[in-house]
Amino acid sequence: MAKRAKPPAKRGRAATLPKVPAGELVSVLDFVRYAVSRFLEAGLAFAHGTTDPVAEAAFLVCETLHLHPDLFEMFATARITAREGKAILEVIERRVTTRKPAAYLVNKIYMRGLPFYVDERVIVPRSFIGELLESHFAGDSDQDGSLIDDPAAVESVLDLCTGSGCLAILASLNFPNARVDAVDISKAALDVAARNVAIYGLEDRLNLFRGDLFAPVGSRQYDLIISNPPYVDAEGMAELPRECRAEPKLALDGGADGLDIVRRILQEAGRHLAPEGGLLCEIGRGREVLEAAFPQLPLLWLDTEDSEGEVFWIGAADL
């Protein structure tokens, strides 16, 4: 388990907090507004599940109050107790002074509305694949672009570079009859993934393997392979904001052009796919480089609400 710094003494922690006179911040919305102002003043970066200071402030305030984000509007005008206010001010100050991703401060992130445990041992999950599993693999005849006819017919899924295990868990929930194997090279990441698997009670259907890409699964074949591998290029790694530098480098660094791991996945995936299977892979902004490297592959680029051309699909026959 990753070592955590001991919290400062109570007197020291209180001394570091901004002095906000009692009664000036009253409601949930007041504290969100205050957090937004502090975040903008500090010039924070937002790239870990929230993309702007308002969303991040609402996330931190709600988590400190043990409220699901969907409840924010319902309680926006609710009054905050003195004890709650102190806790909120503390987490706001930690976000500003440590520049750690908000998810690490509260050990939680949401994907598709579902909570997952995270800490510094794993990258903060923010993959577009979760949305695509719902939009393009639902088997809905009315859904434009559905890539499978029946989710219940998917019997095996492989998640490469699983990290916290969130995509493997979402796959388990979207494909109720599937055995899901999830692989990561990091033992520390797999410890986090195991915690999330246990939270969702999926130990009997979701298996975790430690190793390098396909090596731990031998010659097994799958109906679906998904992966959100490291894909940040050298230039991007050099320019990472402090928030992203708090994450494991292993989970981000994709080599000189960002596609070292993606190339290996494409070269090996065909041997591990069932005849009617396919590969769903996220690569960030490397589309042009990838298409130049594999001009013979008919990659189908899938868009989401917040991305364009960052995730591709390719069927087993084309590999």
Tab-separated table of C-alpha atoms in Angstrom:
chain	number	residue	atom	x	y	z
A	1	MET	CA	0.000	0.000	0.000
A	2	ALA	CA	1.315	3.426	-0.894
A	3	LYS	CA	2.622	5.393	2.062
A	4	ARG	CA	0.655	8.470	2.960
A	5	ALA	CA	2.043	11.510	4.683
A	6	LYS	CA	0.865	11.943	8.236
A	7	PRO	CA	-1.687	14.736	8.609
A	8	PRO	CA	-0.264	17.871	10.201
A	9	ALA	CA	-1.041	18.636	13.815
A	10	LYS	CA	-4.470	20.047	14.361
A	11	ARG	CA	-3.154	23.487	15.295
A	12	GLY	CA	-0.924	23.673	12.197
A	13	ARG	CA	-3.691	22.557	9.850
A	14	ALA	CA	-6.098	25.158	11.171
A	15	ALA	CA	-3.447	27.858	10.779
A	16	THR	CA	-3.069	27.136	7.063
A	17	LEU	CA	-6.757	27.606	6.288
A	18	PRO	CA	-7.982	30.918	4.866
A	19	LYS	CA	-9.793	32.963	7.476
A	20	VAL	CA	-13.427	32.978	6.387
A	21	PRO	CA	-15.573	34.809	8.955
A	22	ALA	CA	-18.396	32.718	10.397
A	23	GLY	CA	-21.615	33.221	8.505
A	24	GLU	CA	-20.071	34.459	5.245
A	25	LEU	CA	-20.315	31.016	3.633
A	26	VAL	CA	-23.670	29.464	4.427
A	27	SER	CA	-24.997	27.147	1.709
A	28	VAL	CA	-23.595	24.336	-0.415
A	29	LEU	CA	-23.565	26.742	-3.350
A	30	ASP	CA	-21.636	29.325	-1.316
A	31	PHE	CA	-18.835	26.835	-0.715
A	32	VAL	CA	-18.798	25.795	-4.363
A	33	ARG	CA	-18.472	29.434	-5.417
A	34	TYR	CA	-15.679	29.967	-2.908
A	35	ALA	CA	-13.843	26.867	-4.172
A	36	VAL	CA	-14.134	28.025	-7.782
A	37	SER	CA	-12.586	31.366	-6.861
A	38	ARG	CA	-9.718	29.672	-5.007
A	39	PHE	CA	-9.083	27.276	-7.905
A	40	LEU	CA	-9.028	30.055	-10.495
A	41	GLU	CA	-6.786	32.189	-8.306
A	42	ALA	CA	-4.321	29.295	-7.975
A	43	GLY	CA	-4.395	28.458	-11.697
A	44	LEU	CA	-5.202	24.779	-11.178
A	45	ALA	CA	-5.430	22.307	-14.050
A	46	PHE	CA	-8.551	20.182	-14.525
A	47	ALA	CA	-8.129	16.882	-16.340
A	48	HIS	CA	-9.254	14.114	-14.030
A	49	GLY	CA	-12.932	13.436	-14.516
A	50	THR	CA	-13.873	17.111	-14.290
A	51	THR	CA	-12.888	19.598	-16.981
A	52	ASP	CA	-13.631	22.932	-15.337
A	53	PRO	CA	-13.391	24.553	-11.889
A	54	VAL	CA	-17.154	24.575	-11.288
A	55	ALA	CA	-17.544	20.833	-11.822
A	56	GLU	CA	-14.485	20.115	-9.704
A	57	ALA	CA	-15.676	22.363	-6.882
A	58	ALA	CA	-19.100	20.702	-6.884
A	59	PHE	CA	-17.446	17.274	-6.874
A	60	LEU	CA	-15.221	18.050	-3.887
A	61	VAL	CA	-17.961	19.737	-1.881
A	62	CYS	CA	-20.430	16.908	-2.506
A	63	GLU	CA	-17.896	14.209	-1.655
A	64	THR	CA	-16.971	15.966	1.583
A	65	LEU	CA	-20.692	16.028	2.459
A	66	HIS	CA	-21.124	12.377	1.389
A	67	LEU	CA	-23.555	13.373	-1.349
A	68	HIS	CA	-23.687	11.792	-4.801
A	69	PRO	CA	-23.027	14.464	-7.472
A	70	ASP	CA	-26.538	13.927	-8.830
A	71	LEU	CA	-27.875	15.385	-5.571
A	72	PHE	CA	-26.078	18.709	-5.934
A	73	GLU	CA	-29.006	20.668	-7.331
A	74	MET	CA	-31.358	19.284	-4.699
A	75	PHE	CA	-29.140	20.499	-1.861
A	76	ALA	CA	-27.528	23.559	-3.486
A	77	THR	CA	-29.252	25.979	-1.101
A	78	ALA	CA	-28.982	23.764	1.988
A	79	ARG	CA	-27.086	25.222	4.956
A	80	ILE	CA	-23.684	23.825	5.911
A	81	THR	CA	-22.869	23.083	9.544
A	82	ALA	CA	-19.735	24.536	11.124
A	83	ARG	CA	-18.082	21.117	11.224
A	84	GLU	CA	-18.916	20.434	7.587
A	85	GLY	CA	-17.703	23.866	6.567
A	86	LYS	CA	-14.346	23.278	8.210
A	87	ALA	CA	-13.945	19.952	6.405
A	88	ILE	CA	-14.824	21.546	3.055
A	89	LEU	CA	-12.357	24.393	3.563
A	90	GLU	CA	-9.657	21.867	4.430
A	91	VAL	CA	-10.128	19.826	1.244
A	92	ILE	CA	-10.270	22.989	-0.887
A	93	GLU	CA	-6.971	24.128	0.626
A	94	ARG	CA	-5.388	20.721	0.068
A	95	ARG	CA	-6.408	20.835	-3.583
A	96	VAL	CA	-4.795	24.243	-3.986
A	97	THR	CA	-1.588	23.628	-2.016
A	98	THR	CA	-0.801	20.045	-3.095
A	99	ARG	CA	-2.057	20.309	-6.692
A	100	LYS	CA	-3.080	16.664	-6.426
A	101	PRO	CA	-6.047	15.489	-8.505
A	102	ALA	CA	-9.297	15.901	-6.584
A	103	ALA	CA	-9.977	12.169	-6.903
A	104	TYR	CA	-6.886	11.387	-4.825
A	105	LEU	CA	-8.016	13.742	-2.065
A	106	VAL	CA	-11.331	11.934	-1.590
A	107	ASN	CA	-10.254	8.500	-2.930
A	108	LYS	CA	-13.123	8.388	-5.380
A	109	ILE	CA	-14.003	8.969	-9.019
A	110	TYR	CA	-17.236	8.415	-10.917
A	111	MET	CA	-17.523	6.733	-14.295
A	112	ARG	CA	-20.933	6.447	-15.937
A	113	GLY	CA	-22.407	7.513	-12.603
A	114	LEU	CA	-20.753	4.689	-10.663
A	115	PRO	CA	-18.183	5.294	-7.897
A	116	PHE	CA	-14.709	3.725	-7.929
A	117	TYR	CA	-11.946	3.809	-5.359
A	118	VAL	CA	-8.667	5.421	-6.495
A	119	ASP	CA	-5.410	6.533	-4.919
A	120	GLU	CA	-1.895	7.459	-6.046
A	121	ARG	CA	-1.146	3.872	-7.103
A	122	VAL	CA	-3.311	4.242	-10.218
A	123	ILE	CA	-4.037	6.808	-12.874
A	124	VAL	CA	-7.289	8.674	-12.266
A	125	PRO	CA	-9.661	6.924	-14.723
A	126	ARG	CA	-11.219	9.181	-17.346
A	127	SER	CA	-11.547	6.932	-20.371
A	128	PHE	CA	-14.131	7.471	-23.102
A	129	ILE	CA	-14.524	3.707	-23.446
A	130	GLY	CA	-17.072	3.553	-20.632
A	131	GLU	CA	-19.489	5.674	-22.664
A	132	LEU	CA	-18.827	3.644	-25.826
A	133	LEU	CA	-19.640	0.372	-24.075
A	134	GLU	CA	-23.139	1.765	-23.587
A	135	SER	CA	-23.583	3.626	-26.875
A	136	HIS	CA	-22.068	1.140	-29.347
A	137	PHE	CA	-22.391	-2.228	-27.614
A	138	ALA	CA	-25.922	-2.091	-26.272
A	139	GLY	CA	-27.378	-4.307	-28.964
A	140	ASP	CA	-30.195	-1.798	-29.461
A	141	SER	CA	-31.534	-1.953	-32.999
A	142	ASP	CA	-32.558	1.684	-32.657
A	143	GLN	CA	-29.038	2.706	-31.606
A	144	ASP	CA	-27.163	4.077	-34.579
A	145	GLY	CA	-23.736	2.457	-34.900
A	146	SER	CA	-24.197	-0.486	-32.533
A	147	LEU	CA	-21.272	-2.871	-33.062
A	148	ILE	CA	-22.842	-5.997	-31.549
A	149	ASP	CA	-26.328	-7.440	-31.786
A	150	ASP	CA	-26.686	-8.906	-28.312
A	151	PRO	CA	-24.645	-7.987	-25.214
A	152	ALA	CA	-25.740	-11.245	-23.604
A	153	ALA	CA	-23.916	-13.145	-26.350
A	154	VAL	CA	-20.537	-11.719	-25.341
A	155	GLU	CA	-18.900	-14.471	-23.305
A	156	SER	CA	-15.355	-13.187	-22.838
A	157	VAL	CA	-13.717	-9.769	-22.485
A	158	LEU	CA	-10.089	-8.768	-21.977
A	159	ASP	CA	-9.135	-5.398	-20.481
A	160	LEU	CA	-5.492	-4.505	-21.054
A	161	CYS	CA	-3.742	-1.939	-18.826
A	162	THR	CA	-6.679	-2.123	-16.435
A	163	GLY	CA	-5.308	0.209	-13.743
A	164	SER	CA	-8.058	0.676	-11.153
A	165	GLY	CA	-10.207	-1.923	-12.923
A	166	CYS	CA	-13.036	0.477	-13.695
A	167	LEU	CA	-13.358	-0.428	-17.394
A	168	ALA	CA	-13.261	-4.136	-16.621
A	169	ILE	CA	-16.023	-3.627	-14.066
A	170	LEU	CA	-18.122	-1.581	-16.501
A	171	ALA	CA	-17.627	-4.339	-19.079
A	172	SER	CA	-18.804	-6.921	-16.537
A	173	LEU	CA	-21.951	-4.884	-15.926
A	174	ASN	CA	-22.613	-4.271	-19.634
A	175	PHE	CA	-22.020	-7.901	-20.648
A	176	PRO	CA	-23.795	-9.952	-17.974
A	177	ASN	CA	-22.730	-13.360	-19.312
A	178	ALA	CA	-19.080	-12.550	-19.917
A	179	ARG	CA	-15.986	-13.715	-18.118
A	180	VAL	CA	-13.723	-10.686	-17.880
A	181	ASP	CA	-9.942	-10.877	-17.607
A	182	ALA	CA	-8.063	-7.716	-16.656
A	183	VAL	CA	-4.303	-7.304	-16.998
A	184	ASP	CA	-1.827	-4.758	-15.670
A	185	ILE	CA	1.926	-4.768	-15.247
A	186	SER	CA	1.711	-2.930	-11.927
A	187	LYS	CA	1.073	-4.950	-8.768
A	188	ALA	CA	0.129	-1.757	-6.936
A	189	ALA	CA	-2.517	-0.948	-9.546
A	190	LEU	CA	-3.922	-4.463	-9.328
A	191	ASP	CA	-4.288	-4.080	-5.570
A	192	VAL	CA	-6.545	-1.090	-6.226
A	193	ALA	CA	-8.410	-2.990	-8.934
A	194	ALA	CA	-8.999	-5.900	-6.546
A	195	ARG	CA	-10.548	-3.501	-4.053
A	196	ASN	CA	-12.966	-2.218	-6.692
A	197	VAL	CA	-13.805	-5.722	-7.892
A	198	ALA	CA	-14.679	-6.661	-4.311
A	199	ILE	CA	-16.810	-3.528	-3.876
A	200	TYR	CA	-18.950	-4.621	-6.828
A	201	GLY	CA	-18.954	-8.285	-5.836
A	202	LEU	CA	-17.547	-9.480	-9.157
A	203	GLU	CA	-14.834	-11.828	-7.880
A	204	ASP	CA	-16.495	-14.825	-9.529
A	205	ARG	CA	-16.595	-13.223	-12.999
A	206	LEU	CA	-13.645	-10.837	-13.140
A	207	ASN	CA	-10.088	-12.161	-12.951
A	208	LEU	CA	-7.013	-9.978	-12.445
A	209	PHE	CA	-3.647	-10.881	-13.956
A	210	ARG	CA	-0.258	-9.268	-13.505
A	211	GLY	CA	1.974	-9.096	-16.547
A	212	ASP	CA	2.911	-7.438	-19.808
A	213	LEU	CA	-0.131	-7.074	-22.088
A	214	PHE	CA	-1.177	-10.497	-23.458
A	215	ALA	CA	1.553	-12.548	-21.746
A	216	PRO	CA	-0.479	-13.553	-18.652
A	217	VAL	CA	-3.450	-14.897	-20.664
A	218	GLY	CA	-1.485	-17.283	-22.850
A	219	SER	CA	-3.366	-18.319	-25.971
A	220	ARG	CA	-6.855	-17.367	-24.763
A	221	GLN	CA	-9.194	-15.711	-27.221
A	222	TYR	CA	-11.878	-13.139	-26.460
A	223	ASP	CA	-15.057	-11.773	-27.972
A	224	LEU	CA	-13.952	-8.264	-27.047
A	225	ILE	CA	-10.651	-6.648	-26.121
A	226	ILE	CA	-10.679	-3.165	-24.608
A	227	SER	CA	-7.727	-1.017	-23.649
A	228	ASN	CA	-6.915	2.463	-22.408
A	229	PRO	CA	-3.110	2.119	-22.524
A	230	PRO	CA	-0.408	4.719	-21.823
A	231	TYR	CA	-0.425	7.072	-24.830
A	232	VAL	CA	1.115	10.403	-23.827
A	233	ASP	CA	4.010	11.276	-26.153
A	234	ALA	CA	7.384	12.661	-25.064
A	235	GLU	CA	6.370	16.257	-25.677
A	236	GLY	CA	3.182	15.789	-23.696
A	237	MET	CA	5.040	14.132	-20.816
A	238	ALA	CA	7.398	17.111	-20.621
A	239	GLU	CA	4.464	19.515	-20.439
A	240	LEU	CA	2.262	17.676	-17.945
A	241	PRO	CA	0.681	19.923	-15.312
A	242	ARG	CA	1.489	19.215	-11.679
A	243	GLU	CA	-1.826	17.418	-11.240
A	244	CYS	CA	-0.924	14.837	-13.884
A	245	ARG	CA	2.631	14.448	-12.577
A	246	ALA	CA	1.057	13.145	-9.372
A	247	GLU	CA	-0.096	10.071	-11.317
A	248	PRO	CA	2.068	6.987	-11.992
A	249	LYS	CA	4.342	7.727	-14.957
A	250	LEU	CA	3.993	4.103	-16.046
A	251	ALA	CA	0.296	4.659	-16.720
A	252	LEU	CA	0.872	7.730	-18.892
A	253	ASP	CA	4.127	7.405	-20.836
A	254	GLY	CA	3.556	6.022	-24.326
A	255	GLY	CA	7.048	6.611	-25.701
A	256	ALA	CA	8.359	9.145	-28.186
A	257	ASP	CA	5.161	9.410	-30.243
A	258	GLY	CA	2.823	8.031	-27.582
A	259	LEU	CA	2.022	4.817	-29.404
A	260	ASP	CA	4.625	2.278	-28.227
A	261	ILE	CA	2.059	0.174	-26.345
A	262	VAL	CA	-0.698	0.697	-28.936
A	263	ARG	CA	1.518	-0.717	-31.696
A	264	ARG	CA	2.156	-3.839	-29.658
A	265	ILE	CA	-1.543	-4.278	-28.955
A	266	LEU	CA	-2.399	-4.038	-32.659
A	267	GLN	CA	0.343	-6.473	-33.608
A	268	GLU	CA	-0.755	-9.095	-31.079
A	269	ALA	CA	-4.519	-8.643	-30.716
A	270	GLY	CA	-5.486	-10.707	-33.766
A	271	ARG	CA	-4.205	-13.902	-32.143
A	272	HIS	CA	-6.359	-13.268	-29.077
A	273	LEU	CA	-9.682	-12.426	-30.713
A	274	ALA	CA	-12.498	-14.824	-31.537
A	275	PRO	CA	-13.411	-14.803	-35.259
A	276	GLU	CA	-16.291	-12.357	-34.744
A	277	GLY	CA	-14.549	-10.356	-32.019
A	278	GLY	CA	-12.999	-6.913	-32.056
A	279	LEU	CA	-10.622	-4.475	-30.384
A	280	LEU	CA	-11.690	-1.189	-28.792
A	281	CYS	CA	-8.698	1.014	-27.956
A	282	GLU	CA	-8.222	4.588	-26.770
A	283	ILE	CA	-5.175	6.496	-28.041
A	284	GLY	CA	-5.784	10.155	-27.262
A	285	ARG	CA	-4.707	12.534	-30.011
A	286	GLY	CA	-2.485	10.084	-31.901
A	287	ARG	CA	-4.843	9.324	-34.776
A	288	GLU	CA	-2.683	10.743	-37.575
A	289	VAL	CA	0.442	8.983	-36.335
A	290	LEU	CA	-1.381	5.674	-35.956
A	291	GLU	CA	-2.996	5.822	-39.387
A	292	ALA	CA	0.381	6.590	-40.938
A	293	ALA	CA	1.943	3.619	-39.121
A	294	PHE	CA	-0.869	1.181	-40.075
A	295	PRO	CA	-2.335	2.472	-43.363
A	296	GLN	CA	-3.610	-0.996	-44.242
A	297	LEU	CA	-5.912	-1.236	-41.215
A	298	PRO	CA	-9.555	-0.103	-41.602
A	299	LEU	CA	-9.792	1.576	-38.212
A	300	LEU	CA	-13.273	2.783	-37.291
A	301	TRP	CA	-13.066	5.951	-35.192
A	302	LEU	CA	-15.762	6.371	-32.575
A	303	ASP	CA	-16.763	9.725	-31.106
A	304	THR	CA	-18.239	10.424	-27.694
A	305	GLU	CA	-19.852	13.436	-26.068
A	306	ASP	CA	-16.421	14.812	-25.154
A	307	SER	CA	-14.057	13.313	-27.734
A	308	GLU	CA	-13.559	13.027	-31.461
A	309	GLY	CA	-11.279	10.482	-33.095
A	310	GLU	CA	-9.593	9.319	-29.882
A	311	VAL	CA	-10.934	5.742	-29.732
A	312	PHE	CA	-10.855	3.186	-32.547
A	313	TRP	CA	-12.552	-0.118	-33.231
A	314	ILE	CA	-11.275	-2.872	-35.497
A	315	GLY	CA	-12.732	-6.303	-36.077
A	316	ALA	CA	-10.784	-9.538	-35.750
A	317	ALA	CA	-11.051	-10.282	-39.474
A	318	ASP	CA	-9.213	-7.053	-40.296
A	319	LEU	CA	-6.347	-7.878	-37.953
